[in-house]
Tab-separated table of N, CA, C and O in Angstrom:
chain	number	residue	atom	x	y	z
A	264	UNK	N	-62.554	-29.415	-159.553
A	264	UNK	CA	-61.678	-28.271	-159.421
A	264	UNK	C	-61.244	-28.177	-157.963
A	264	UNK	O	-62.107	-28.175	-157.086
A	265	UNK	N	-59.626	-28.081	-157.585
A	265	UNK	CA	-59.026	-27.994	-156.362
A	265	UNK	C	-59.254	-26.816	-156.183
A	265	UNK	O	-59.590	-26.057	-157.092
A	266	UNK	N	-59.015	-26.268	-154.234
A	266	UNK	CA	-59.114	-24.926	-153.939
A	266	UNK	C	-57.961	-24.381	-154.520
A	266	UNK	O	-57.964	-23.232	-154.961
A	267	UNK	N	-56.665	-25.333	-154.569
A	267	UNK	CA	-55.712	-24.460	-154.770
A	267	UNK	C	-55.339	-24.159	-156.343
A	267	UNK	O	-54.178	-23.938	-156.688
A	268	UNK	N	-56.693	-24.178	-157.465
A	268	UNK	CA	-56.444	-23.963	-158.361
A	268	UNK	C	-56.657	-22.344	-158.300
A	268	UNK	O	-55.983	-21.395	-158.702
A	269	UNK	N	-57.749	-22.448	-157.700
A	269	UNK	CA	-58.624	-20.814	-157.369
A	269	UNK	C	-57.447	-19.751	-156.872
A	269	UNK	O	-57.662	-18.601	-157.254
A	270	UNK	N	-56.525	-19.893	-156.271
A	270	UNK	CA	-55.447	-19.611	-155.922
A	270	UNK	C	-53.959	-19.821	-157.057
A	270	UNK	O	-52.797	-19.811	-156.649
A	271	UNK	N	-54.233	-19.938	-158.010
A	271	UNK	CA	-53.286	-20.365	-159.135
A	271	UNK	C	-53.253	-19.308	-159.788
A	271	UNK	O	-54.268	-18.624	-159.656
A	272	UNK	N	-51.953	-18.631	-160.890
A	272	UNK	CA	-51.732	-17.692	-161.329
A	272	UNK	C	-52.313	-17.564	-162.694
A	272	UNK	O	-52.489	-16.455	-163.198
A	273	UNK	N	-52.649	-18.800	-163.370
A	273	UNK	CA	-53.345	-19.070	-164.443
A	273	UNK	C	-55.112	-18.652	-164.630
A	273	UNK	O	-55.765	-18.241	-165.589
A	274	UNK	N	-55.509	-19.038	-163.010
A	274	UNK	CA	-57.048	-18.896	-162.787
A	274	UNK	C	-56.966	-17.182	-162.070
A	274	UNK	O	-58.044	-16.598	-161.959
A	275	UNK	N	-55.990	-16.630	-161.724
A	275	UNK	CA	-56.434	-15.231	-161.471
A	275	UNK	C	-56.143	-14.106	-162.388
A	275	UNK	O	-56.518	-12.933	-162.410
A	276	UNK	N	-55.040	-15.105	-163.447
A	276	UNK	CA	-54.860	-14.104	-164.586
A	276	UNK	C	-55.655	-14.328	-165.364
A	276	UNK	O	-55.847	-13.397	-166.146
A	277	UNK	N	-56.442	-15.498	-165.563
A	277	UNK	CA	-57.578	-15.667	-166.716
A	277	UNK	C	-58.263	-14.146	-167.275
A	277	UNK	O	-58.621	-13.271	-166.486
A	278	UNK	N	-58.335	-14.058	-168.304
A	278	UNK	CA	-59.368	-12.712	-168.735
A	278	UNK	C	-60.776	-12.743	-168.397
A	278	UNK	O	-61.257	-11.615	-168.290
A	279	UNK	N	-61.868	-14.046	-168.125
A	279	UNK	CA	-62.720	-13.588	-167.443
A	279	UNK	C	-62.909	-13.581	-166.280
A	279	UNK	O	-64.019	-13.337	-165.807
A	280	UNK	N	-61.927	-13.833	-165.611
A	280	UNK	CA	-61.356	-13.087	-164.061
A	280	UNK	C	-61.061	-11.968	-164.131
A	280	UNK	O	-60.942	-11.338	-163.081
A	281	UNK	N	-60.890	-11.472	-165.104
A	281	UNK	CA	-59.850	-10.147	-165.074
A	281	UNK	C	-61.557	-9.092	-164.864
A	281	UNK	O	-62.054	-8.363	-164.005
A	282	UNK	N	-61.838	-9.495	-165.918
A	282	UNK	CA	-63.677	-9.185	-166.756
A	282	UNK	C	-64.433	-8.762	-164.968
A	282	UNK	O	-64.829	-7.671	-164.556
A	283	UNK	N	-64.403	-9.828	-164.408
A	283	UNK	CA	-65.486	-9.796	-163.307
A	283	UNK	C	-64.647	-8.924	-162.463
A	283	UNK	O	-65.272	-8.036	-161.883
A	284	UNK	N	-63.341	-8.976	-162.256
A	284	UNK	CA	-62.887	-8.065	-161.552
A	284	UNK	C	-62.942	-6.414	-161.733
A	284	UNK	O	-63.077	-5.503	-160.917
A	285	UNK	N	-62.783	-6.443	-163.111
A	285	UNK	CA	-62.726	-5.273	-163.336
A	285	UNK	C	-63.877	-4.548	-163.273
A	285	UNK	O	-63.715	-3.455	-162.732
A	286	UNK	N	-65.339	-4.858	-163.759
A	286	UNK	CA	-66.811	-4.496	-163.661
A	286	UNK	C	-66.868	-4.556	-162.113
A	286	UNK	O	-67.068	-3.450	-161.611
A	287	UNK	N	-66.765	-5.371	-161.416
A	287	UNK	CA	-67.200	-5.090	-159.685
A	287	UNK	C	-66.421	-4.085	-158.922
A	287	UNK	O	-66.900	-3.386	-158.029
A	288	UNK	N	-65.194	-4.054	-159.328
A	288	UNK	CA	-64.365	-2.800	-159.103
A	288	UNK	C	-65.095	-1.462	-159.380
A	288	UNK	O	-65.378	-0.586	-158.563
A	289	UNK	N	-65.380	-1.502	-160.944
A	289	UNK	CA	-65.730	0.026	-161.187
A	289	UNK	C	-67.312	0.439	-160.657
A	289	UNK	O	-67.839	1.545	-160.531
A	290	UNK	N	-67.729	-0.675	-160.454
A	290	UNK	CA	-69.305	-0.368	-159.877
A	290	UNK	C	-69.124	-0.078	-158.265
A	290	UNK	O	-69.868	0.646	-157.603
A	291	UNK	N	-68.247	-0.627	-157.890
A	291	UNK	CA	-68.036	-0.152	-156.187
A	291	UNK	C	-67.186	0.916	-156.411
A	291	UNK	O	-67.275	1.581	-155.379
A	292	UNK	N	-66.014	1.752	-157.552
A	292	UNK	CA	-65.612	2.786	-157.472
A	292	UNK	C	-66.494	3.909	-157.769
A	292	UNK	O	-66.332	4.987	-157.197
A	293	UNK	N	-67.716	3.662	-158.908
A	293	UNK	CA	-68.899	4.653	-158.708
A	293	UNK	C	-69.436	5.277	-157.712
A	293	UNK	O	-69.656	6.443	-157.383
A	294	UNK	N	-69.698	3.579	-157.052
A	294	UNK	CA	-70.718	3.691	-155.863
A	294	UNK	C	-70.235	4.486	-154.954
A	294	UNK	O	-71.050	5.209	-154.383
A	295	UNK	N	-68.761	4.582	-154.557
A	295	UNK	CA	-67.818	5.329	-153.472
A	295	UNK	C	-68.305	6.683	-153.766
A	295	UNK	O	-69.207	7.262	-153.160
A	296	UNK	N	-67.535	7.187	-154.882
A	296	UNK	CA	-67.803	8.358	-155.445
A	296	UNK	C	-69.588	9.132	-155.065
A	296	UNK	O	-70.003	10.234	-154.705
A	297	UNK	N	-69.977	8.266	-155.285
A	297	UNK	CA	-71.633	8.777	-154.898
A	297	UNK	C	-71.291	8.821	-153.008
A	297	UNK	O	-71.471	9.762	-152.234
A	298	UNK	N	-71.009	8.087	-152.859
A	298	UNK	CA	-70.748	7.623	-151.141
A	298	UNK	C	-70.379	9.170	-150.397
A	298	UNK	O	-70.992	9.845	-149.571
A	299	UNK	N	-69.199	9.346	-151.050
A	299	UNK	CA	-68.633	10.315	-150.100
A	299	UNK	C	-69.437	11.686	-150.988
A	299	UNK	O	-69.111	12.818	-150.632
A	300	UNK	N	-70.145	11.583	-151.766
A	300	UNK	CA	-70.503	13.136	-152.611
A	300	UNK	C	-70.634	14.153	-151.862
A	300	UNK	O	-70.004	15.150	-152.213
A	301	UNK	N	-71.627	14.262	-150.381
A	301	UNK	CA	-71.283	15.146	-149.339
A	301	UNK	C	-69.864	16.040	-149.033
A	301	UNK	O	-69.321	17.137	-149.159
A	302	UNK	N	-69.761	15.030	-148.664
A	302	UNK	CA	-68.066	15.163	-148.100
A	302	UNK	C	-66.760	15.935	-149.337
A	302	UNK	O	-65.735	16.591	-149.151
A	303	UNK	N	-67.365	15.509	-150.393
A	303	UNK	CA	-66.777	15.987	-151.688
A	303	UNK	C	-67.721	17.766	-151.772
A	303	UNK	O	-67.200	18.805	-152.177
A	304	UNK	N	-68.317	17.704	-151.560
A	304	UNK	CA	-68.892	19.080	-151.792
A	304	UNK	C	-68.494	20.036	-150.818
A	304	UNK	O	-68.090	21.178	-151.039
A	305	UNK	N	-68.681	19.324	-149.434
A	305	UNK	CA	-67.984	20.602	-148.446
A	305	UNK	C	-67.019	20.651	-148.769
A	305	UNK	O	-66.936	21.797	-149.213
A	306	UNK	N	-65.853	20.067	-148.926
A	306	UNK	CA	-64.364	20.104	-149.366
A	306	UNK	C	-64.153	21.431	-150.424
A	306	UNK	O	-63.480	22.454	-150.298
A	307	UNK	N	-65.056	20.936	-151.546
A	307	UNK	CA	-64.989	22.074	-152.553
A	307	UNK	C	-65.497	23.591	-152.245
A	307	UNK	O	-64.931	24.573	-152.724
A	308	UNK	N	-66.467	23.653	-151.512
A	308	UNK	CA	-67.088	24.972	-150.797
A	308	UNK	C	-65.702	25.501	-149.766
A	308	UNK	O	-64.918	26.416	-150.016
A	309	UNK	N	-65.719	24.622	-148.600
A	309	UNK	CA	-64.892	25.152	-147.345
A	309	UNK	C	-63.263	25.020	-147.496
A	309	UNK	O	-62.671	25.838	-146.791
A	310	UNK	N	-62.658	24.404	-148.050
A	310	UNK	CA	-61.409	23.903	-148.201
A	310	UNK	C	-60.585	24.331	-149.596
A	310	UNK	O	-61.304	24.807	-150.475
A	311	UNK	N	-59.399	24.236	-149.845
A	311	UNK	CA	-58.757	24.398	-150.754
A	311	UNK	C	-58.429	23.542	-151.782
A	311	UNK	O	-57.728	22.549	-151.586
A	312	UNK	N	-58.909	23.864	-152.948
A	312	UNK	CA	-59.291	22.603	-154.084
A	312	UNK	C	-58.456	21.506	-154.232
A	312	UNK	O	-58.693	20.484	-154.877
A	313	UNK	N	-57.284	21.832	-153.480
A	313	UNK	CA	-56.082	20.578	-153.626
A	313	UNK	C	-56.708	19.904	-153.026
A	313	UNK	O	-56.696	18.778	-153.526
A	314	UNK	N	-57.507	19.988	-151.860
A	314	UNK	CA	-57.734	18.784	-150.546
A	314	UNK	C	-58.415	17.826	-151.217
A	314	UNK	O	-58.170	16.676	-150.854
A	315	UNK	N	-59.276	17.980	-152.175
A	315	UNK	CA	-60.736	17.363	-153.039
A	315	UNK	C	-60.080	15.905	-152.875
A	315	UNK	O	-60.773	15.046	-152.330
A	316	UNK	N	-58.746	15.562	-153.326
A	316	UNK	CA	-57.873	14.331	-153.587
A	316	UNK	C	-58.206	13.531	-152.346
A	316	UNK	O	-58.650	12.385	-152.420
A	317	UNK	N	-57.951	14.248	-151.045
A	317	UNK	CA	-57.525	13.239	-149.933
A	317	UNK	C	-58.943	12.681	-149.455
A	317	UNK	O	-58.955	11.717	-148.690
A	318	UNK	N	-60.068	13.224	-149.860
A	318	UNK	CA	-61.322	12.935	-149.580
A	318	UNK	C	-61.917	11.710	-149.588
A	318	UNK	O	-62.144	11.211	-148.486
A	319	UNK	N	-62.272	11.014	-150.716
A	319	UNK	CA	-62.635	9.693	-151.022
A	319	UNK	C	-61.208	8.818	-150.703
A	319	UNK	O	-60.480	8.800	-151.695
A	320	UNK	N	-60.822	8.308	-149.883
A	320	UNK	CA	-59.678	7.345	-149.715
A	320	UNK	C	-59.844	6.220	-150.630
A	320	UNK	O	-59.214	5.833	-151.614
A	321	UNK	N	-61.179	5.692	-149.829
A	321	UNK	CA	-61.605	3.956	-150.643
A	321	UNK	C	-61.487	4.213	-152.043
A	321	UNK	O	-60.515	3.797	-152.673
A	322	UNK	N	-62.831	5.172	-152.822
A	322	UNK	CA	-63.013	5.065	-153.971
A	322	UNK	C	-61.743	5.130	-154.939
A	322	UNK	O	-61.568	4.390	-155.908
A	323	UNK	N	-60.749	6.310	-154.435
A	323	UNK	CA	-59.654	6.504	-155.270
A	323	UNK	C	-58.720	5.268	-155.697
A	323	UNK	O	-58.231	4.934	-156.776
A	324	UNK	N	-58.680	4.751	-154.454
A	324	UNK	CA	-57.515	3.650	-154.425
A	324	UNK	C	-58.448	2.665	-155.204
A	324	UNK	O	-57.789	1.960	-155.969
A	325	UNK	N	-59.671	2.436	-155.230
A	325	UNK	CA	-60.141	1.263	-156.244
A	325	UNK	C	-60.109	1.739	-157.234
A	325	UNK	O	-59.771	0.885	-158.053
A	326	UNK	N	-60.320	2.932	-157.814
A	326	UNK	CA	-60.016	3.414	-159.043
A	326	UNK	C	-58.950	3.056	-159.495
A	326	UNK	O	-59.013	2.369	-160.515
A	327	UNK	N	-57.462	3.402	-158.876
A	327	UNK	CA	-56.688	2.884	-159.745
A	327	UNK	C	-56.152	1.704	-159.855
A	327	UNK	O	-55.185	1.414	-160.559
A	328	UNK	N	-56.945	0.797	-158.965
A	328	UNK	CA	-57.041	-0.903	-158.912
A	328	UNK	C	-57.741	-1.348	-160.338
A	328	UNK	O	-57.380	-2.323	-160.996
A	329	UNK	N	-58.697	-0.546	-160.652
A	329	UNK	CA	-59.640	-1.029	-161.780
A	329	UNK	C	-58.428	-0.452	-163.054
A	329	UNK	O	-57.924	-1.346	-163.733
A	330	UNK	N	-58.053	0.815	-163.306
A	330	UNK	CA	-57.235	0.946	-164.176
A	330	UNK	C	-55.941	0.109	-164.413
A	330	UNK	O	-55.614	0.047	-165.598
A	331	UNK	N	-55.205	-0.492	-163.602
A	331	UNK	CA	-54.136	-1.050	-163.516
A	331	UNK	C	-54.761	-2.321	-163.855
A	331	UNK	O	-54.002	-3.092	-164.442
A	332	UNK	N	-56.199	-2.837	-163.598
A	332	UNK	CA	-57.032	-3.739	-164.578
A	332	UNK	C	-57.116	-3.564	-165.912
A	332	UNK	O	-57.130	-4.386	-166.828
A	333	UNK	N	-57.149	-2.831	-165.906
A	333	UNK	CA	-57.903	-2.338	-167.607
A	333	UNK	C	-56.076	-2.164	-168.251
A	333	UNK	O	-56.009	-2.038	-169.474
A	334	UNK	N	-54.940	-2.159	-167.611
A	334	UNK	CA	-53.997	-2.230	-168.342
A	334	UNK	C	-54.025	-3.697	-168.883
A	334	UNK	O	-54.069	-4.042	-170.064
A	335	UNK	N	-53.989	-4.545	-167.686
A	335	UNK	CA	-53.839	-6.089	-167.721
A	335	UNK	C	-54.640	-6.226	-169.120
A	335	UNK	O	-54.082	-6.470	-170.189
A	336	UNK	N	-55.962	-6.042	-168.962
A	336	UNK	CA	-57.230	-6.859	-169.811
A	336	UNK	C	-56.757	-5.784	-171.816
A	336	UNK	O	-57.270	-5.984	-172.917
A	337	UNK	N	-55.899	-4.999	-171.502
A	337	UNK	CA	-55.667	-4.174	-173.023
A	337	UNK	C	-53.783	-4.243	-173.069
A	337	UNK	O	-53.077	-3.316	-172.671
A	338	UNK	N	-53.480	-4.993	-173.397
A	338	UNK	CA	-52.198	-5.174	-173.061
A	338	UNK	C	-51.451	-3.743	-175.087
A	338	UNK	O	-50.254	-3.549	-175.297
């Protein structure tokens, strides 16, 4: 197997590429979510419930990395 297969549109669209992507995604979008939980709680106490959004940056944006997965892998 060449490097530049690994890099091929066939080997990153594969479904159990899609599979591993999508499970390591949502386990590091959990993990975020736990990450910032602090930070998510003062927000909700001190701040105005809209802000809750801008809080977790990372986790959010992998969230909808993993969903825009889960479109791919459920067509």
């Amino acid at each position: 197997m060449s490097l530049s297969y690994l890099w091929s549109r066939s080997f990153l669209t594969s479904r159990p590429f899609l599979w591993l992507l999508f499970w390591c995604n949502l386990v590091g979008t959990v993990y975020g979510y736990i990450w910032y939980g602090g930070q998510l709680e003062y927000t909700l106490n001190y701040h105005p419930a809209w802000q809750i959004v801008f809080v977790p940056d990372s986790p959010t944006a992998s969230l909808f990395f993993t969903i825009s997965i889960a479109f791919l892998l459920y067509p």
